mmCIF file of C-alpha atoms in Angstrom:
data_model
loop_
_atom_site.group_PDB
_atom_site.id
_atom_site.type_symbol
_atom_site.label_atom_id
_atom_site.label_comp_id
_atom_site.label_asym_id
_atom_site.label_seq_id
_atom_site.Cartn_x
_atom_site.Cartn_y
_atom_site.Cartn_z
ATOM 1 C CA UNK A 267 169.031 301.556 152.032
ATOM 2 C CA UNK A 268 169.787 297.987 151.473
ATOM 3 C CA UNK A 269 173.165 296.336 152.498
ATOM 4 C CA UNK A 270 175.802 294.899 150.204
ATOM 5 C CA UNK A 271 176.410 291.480 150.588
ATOM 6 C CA UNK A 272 180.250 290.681 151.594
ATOM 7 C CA UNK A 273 182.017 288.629 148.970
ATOM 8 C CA UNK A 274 183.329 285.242 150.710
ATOM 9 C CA UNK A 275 186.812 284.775 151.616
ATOM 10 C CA UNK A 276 188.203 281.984 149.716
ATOM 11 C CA UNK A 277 188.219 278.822 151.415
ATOM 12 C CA UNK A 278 191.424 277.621 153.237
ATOM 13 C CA UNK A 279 193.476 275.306 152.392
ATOM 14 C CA UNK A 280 193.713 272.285 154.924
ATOM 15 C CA UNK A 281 196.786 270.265 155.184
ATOM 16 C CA UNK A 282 196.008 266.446 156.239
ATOM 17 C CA UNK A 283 197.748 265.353 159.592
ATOM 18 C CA UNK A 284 201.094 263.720 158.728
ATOM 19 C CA UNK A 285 202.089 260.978 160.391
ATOM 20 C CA UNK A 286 204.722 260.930 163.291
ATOM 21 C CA UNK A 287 207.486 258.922 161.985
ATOM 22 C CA UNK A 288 209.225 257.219 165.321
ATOM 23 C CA UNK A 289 212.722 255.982 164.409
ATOM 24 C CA UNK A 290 212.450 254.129 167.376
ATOM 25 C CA UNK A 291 209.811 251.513 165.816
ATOM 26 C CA UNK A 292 211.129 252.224 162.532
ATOM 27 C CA UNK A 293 214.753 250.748 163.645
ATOM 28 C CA UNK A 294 214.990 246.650 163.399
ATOM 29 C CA UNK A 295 215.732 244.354 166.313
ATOM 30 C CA UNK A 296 219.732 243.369 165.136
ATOM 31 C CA UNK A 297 220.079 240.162 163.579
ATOM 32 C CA UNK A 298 216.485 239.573 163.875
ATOM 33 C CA UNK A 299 215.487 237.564 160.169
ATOM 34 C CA UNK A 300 218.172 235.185 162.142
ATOM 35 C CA UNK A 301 216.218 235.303 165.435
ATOM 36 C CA UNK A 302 213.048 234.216 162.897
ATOM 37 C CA UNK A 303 214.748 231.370 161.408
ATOM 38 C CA UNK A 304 215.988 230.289 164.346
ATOM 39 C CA UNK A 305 212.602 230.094 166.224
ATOM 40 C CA UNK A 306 211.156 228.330 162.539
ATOM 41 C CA UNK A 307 213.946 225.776 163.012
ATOM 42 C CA UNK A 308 213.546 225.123 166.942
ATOM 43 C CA UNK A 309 209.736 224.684 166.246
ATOM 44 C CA UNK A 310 209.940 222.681 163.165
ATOM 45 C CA UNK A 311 212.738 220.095 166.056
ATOM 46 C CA UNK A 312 210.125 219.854 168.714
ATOM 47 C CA UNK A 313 207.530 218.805 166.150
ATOM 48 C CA UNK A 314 209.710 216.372 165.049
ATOM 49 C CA UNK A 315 210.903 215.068 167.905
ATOM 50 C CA UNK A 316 206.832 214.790 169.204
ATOM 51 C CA UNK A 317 205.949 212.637 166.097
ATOM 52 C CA UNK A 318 209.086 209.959 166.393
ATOM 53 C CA UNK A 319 207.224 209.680 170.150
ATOM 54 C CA UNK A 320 204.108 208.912 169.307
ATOM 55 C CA UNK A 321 205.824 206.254 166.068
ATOM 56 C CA UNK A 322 207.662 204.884 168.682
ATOM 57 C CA UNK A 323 204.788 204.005 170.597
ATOM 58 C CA UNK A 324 203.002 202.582 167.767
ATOM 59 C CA UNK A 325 200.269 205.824 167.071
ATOM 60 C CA UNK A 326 196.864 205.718 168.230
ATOM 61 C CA UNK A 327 194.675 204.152 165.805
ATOM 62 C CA UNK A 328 195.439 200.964 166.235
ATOM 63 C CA UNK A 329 191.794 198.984 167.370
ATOM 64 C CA UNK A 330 193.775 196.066 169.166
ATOM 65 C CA UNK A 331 195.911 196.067 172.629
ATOM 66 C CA UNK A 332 199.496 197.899 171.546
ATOM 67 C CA UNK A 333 200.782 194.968 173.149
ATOM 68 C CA UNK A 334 199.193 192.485 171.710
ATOM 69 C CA UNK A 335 196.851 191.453 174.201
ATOM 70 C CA UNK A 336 193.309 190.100 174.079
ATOM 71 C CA UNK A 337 190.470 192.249 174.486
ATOM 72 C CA UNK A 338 188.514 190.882 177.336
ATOM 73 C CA UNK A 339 185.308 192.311 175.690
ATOM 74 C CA UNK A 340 185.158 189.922 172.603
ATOM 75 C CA UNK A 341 181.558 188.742 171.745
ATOM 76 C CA UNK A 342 181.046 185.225 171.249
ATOM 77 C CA UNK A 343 184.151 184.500 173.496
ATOM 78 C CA UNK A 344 184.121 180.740 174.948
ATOM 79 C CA UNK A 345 185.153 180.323 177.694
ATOM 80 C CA UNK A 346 184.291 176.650 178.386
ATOM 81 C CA UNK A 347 186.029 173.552 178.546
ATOM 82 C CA UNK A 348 187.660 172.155 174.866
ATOM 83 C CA UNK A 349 187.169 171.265 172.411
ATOM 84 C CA UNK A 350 186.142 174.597 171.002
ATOM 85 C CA UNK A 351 184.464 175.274 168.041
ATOM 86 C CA UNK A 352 186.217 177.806 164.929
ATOM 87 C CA UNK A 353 183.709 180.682 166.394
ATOM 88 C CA UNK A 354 182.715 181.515 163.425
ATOM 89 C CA UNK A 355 179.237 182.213 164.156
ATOM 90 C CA UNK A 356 180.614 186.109 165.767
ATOM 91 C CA UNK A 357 183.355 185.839 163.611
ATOM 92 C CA UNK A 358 182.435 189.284 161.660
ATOM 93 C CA UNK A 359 181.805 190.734 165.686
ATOM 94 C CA UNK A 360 185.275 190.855 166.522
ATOM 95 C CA UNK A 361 187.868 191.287 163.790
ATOM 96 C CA UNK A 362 187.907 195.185 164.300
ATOM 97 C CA UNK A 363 188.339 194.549 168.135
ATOM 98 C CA UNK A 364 190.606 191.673 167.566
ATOM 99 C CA UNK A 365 192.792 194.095 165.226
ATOM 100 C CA UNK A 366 192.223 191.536 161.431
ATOM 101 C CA UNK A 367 190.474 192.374 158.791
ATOM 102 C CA UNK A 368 187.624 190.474 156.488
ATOM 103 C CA UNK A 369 190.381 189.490 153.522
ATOM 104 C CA UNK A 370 188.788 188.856 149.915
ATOM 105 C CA UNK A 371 192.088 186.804 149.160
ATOM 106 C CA UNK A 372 195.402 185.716 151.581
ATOM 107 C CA UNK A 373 198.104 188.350 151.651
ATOM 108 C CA UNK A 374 201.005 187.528 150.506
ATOM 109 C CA UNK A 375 203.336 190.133 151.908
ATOM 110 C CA UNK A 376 203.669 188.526 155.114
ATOM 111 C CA UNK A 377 203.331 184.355 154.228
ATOM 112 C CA UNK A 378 204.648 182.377 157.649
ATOM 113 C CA UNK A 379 202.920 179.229 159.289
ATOM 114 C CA UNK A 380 203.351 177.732 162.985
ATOM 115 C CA UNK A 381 201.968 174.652 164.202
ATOM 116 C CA UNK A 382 199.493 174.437 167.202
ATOM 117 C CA UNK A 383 199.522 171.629 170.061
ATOM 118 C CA UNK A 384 196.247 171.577 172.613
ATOM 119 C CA UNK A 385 196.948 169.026 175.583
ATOM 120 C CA UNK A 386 194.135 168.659 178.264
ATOM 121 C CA UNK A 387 195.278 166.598 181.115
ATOM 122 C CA UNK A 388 197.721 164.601 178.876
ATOM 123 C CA UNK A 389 195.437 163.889 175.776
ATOM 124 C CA UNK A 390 195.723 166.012 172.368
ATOM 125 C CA UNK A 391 192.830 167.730 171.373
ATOM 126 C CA UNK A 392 192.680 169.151 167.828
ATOM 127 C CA UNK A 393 192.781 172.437 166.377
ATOM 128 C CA UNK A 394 189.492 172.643 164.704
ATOM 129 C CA UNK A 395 189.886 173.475 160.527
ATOM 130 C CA UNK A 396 188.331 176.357 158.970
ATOM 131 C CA UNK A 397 189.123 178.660 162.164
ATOM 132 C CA UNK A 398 189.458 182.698 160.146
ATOM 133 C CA UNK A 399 187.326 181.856 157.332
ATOM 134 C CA UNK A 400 183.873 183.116 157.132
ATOM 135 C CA UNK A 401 181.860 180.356 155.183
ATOM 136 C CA UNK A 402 183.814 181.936 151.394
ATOM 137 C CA UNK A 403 182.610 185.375 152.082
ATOM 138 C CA UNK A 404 185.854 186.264 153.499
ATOM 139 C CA UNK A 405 189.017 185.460 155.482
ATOM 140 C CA UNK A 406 191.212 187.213 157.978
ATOM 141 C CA UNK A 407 195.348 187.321 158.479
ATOM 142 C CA UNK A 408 194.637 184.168 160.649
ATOM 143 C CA UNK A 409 193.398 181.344 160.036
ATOM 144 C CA UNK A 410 193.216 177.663 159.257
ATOM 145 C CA UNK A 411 192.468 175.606 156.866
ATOM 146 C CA UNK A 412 192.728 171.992 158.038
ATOM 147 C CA UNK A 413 192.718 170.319 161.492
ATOM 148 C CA UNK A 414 196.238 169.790 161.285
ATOM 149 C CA UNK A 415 197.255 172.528 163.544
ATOM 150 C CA UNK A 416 199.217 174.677 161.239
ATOM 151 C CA UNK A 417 198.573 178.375 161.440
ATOM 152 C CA UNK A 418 198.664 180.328 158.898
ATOM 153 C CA UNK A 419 199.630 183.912 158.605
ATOM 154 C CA UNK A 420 199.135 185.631 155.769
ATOM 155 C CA UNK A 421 199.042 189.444 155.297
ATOM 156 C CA UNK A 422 198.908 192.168 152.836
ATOM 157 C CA UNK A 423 200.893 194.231 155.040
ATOM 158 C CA UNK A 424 204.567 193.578 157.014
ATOM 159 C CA UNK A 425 203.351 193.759 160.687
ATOM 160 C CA UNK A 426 203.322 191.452 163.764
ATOM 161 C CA UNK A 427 200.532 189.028 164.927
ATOM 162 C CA UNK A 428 200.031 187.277 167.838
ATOM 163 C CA UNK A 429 198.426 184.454 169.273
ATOM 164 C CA UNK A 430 196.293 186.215 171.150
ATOM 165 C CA UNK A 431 194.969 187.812 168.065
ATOM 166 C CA UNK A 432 195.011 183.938 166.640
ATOM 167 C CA UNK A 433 192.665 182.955 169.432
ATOM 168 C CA UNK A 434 190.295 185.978 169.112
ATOM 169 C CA UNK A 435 189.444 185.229 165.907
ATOM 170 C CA UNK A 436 188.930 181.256 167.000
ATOM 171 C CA UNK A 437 186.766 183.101 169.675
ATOM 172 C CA UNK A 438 188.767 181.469 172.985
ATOM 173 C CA UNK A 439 189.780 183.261 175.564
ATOM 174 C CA UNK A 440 193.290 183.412 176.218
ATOM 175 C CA UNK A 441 195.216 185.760 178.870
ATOM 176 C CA UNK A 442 198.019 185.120 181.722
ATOM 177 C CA UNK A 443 195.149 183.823 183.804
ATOM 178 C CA UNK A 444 192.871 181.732 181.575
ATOM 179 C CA UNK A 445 192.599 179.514 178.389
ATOM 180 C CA UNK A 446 189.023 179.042 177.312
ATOM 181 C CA UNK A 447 187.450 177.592 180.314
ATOM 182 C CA UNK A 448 191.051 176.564 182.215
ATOM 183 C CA UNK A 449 192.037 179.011 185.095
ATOM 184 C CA UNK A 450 195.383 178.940 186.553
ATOM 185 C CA UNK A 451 194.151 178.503 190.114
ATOM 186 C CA UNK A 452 191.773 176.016 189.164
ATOM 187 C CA UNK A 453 193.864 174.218 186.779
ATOM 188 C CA UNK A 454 197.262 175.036 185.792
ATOM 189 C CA UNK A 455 198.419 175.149 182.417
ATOM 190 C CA UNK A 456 201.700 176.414 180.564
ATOM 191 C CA UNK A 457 202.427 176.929 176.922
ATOM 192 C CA UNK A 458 205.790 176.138 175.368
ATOM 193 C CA UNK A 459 207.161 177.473 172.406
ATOM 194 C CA UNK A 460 209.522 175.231 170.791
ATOM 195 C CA UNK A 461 209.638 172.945 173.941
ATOM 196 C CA UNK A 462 210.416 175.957 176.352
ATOM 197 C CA UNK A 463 207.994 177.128 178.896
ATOM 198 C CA UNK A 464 207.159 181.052 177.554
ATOM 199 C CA UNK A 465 206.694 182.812 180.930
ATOM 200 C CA UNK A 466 204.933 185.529 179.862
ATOM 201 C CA UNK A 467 201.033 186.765 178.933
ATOM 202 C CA UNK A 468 200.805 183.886 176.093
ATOM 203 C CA UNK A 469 198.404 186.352 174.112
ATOM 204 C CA UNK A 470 201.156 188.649 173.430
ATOM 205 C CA UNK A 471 203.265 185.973 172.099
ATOM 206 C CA UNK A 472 204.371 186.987 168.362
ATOM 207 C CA UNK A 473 203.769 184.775 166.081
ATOM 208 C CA UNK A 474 207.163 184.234 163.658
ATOM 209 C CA UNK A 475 207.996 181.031 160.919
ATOM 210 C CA UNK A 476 207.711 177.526 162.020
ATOM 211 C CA UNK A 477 206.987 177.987 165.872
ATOM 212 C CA UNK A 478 206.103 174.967 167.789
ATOM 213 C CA UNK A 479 203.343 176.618 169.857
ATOM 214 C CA UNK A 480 202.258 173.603 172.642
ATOM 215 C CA UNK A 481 199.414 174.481 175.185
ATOM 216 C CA UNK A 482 199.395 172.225 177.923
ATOM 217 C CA UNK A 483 196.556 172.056 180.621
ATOM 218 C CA UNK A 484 196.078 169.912 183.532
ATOM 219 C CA UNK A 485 198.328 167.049 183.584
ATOM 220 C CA UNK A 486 201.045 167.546 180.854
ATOM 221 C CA UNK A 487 201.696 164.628 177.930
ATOM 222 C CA UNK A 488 205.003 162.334 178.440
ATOM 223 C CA UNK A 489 206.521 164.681 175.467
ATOM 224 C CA UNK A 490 206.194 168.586 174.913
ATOM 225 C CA UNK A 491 206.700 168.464 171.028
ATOM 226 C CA UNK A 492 209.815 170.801 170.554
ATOM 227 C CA UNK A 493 208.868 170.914 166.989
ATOM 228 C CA UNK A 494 207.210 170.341 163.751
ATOM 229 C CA UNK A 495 207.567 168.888 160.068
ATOM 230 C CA UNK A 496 206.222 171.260 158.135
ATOM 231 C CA UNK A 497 205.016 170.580 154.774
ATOM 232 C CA UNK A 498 207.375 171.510 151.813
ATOM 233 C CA UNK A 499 206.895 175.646 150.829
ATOM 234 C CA UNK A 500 205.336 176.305 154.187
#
């Protein structure tokens, strides 16, 4: 006799695991959207306060000494007796190092001129013409035009130059120690600005309107020039 199959019992229903709700984690720290703002607002203060450092001390990307040294590395640097030449054969080698740049036309944000004295051993020697200016490809902030000994600097942008910058791009040395091929234990020398002795590193000497810049080598001349007749709109 066969055997009657049993009917299935009717599957059951399965209720889904509920979450435990913790009141603990569901309750908010007091006061804390102020807690948030106030960390937002300390952060944003130190991240302030760490940019106006590094603007203070003048960023990072600057290519030239922050203080407005010479490099010591500059190709083409001569370091001989004068007269020098404009150094414009390595002229293109060192304006990035030297902190100019290869100008299609002068600036004329910044427009200001000094004038530059060379004495060896009492006699002048002149400050060759043409010294920043690349045979009319192109010119830097620095440069000369004449043999006159005016400087002129003339920029696109407001910012300070010096005359060690002034004598990188003429390609002489220049430091505390040295000019060109002059050594202070060797041969002393001082430069004057505006017939005062300027007792510090002469390179980082700024550059402003209608210095009297005097470099004196070796035996000084009876005069130090205390200063100069400019031409009219210079």
């Amino acid at each position: 006799m066969a055997k009657k199959s049993r009917t299935p019992a009717p599957p059951r229903k399965v209720q889904a695991p509920q979450q435990r709700k913790d009141p603990r984690r569901a309750r908010s720290l007091p006061g804390g959207k102020w807690v948030a703002l106030l960390v937002v607002v300390a952060l944003a203060a130190i991240a302030a306060a760490i940019v106006a450092v590094v603007v203070a001390r003048g960023g990072g990307n600057n290519n030239s000494s922050s203080s407005g040294a010479q490099p010591a590395s500059l190709i083409g640097l001569q370091t001989g007796p004068a007269p020098w030449n404009p150094g414009l054969d390595t002229l293109p080698d060192r304006t990035d190092a030297v902190g100019v740049h290869e100008l299609t036309t002068e600036g004329e944000v910044l427009h200001i001129h000094q004038h530059l004295d060379l004495f060896v051993n009492g006699k002048h020697v002149a400050v060759p013409a043409g010294i920043g200016i690349y045979g009319g490809q192109f010119l830097t902030e620095l440069h000369t035009h004449d043999a006159s000994g005016i400087m002129h600097v003339e920029s696109p942008v407001a910012k300070n130059f010096t005359l060690g910058q002034f004598f990188g791009v003429w390609g002489v040395r220049l430091n505390s120690d040295c000019i060109g091929g002059y050594c202070q234990e060797v041969t002393p020398w001082t430069v004057y600005v505006d017939g005062q002795p300027y007792s510090g590193d002469p390179a980082t000497l700024v550059l402003k309107p209608h210095q009297e810049i005097a470099v004196v080598i070796g035996t000084p001349p009876k005069t130090i020039p205390r200063k100069y007749k400019f031409p009219p709109n210079t």
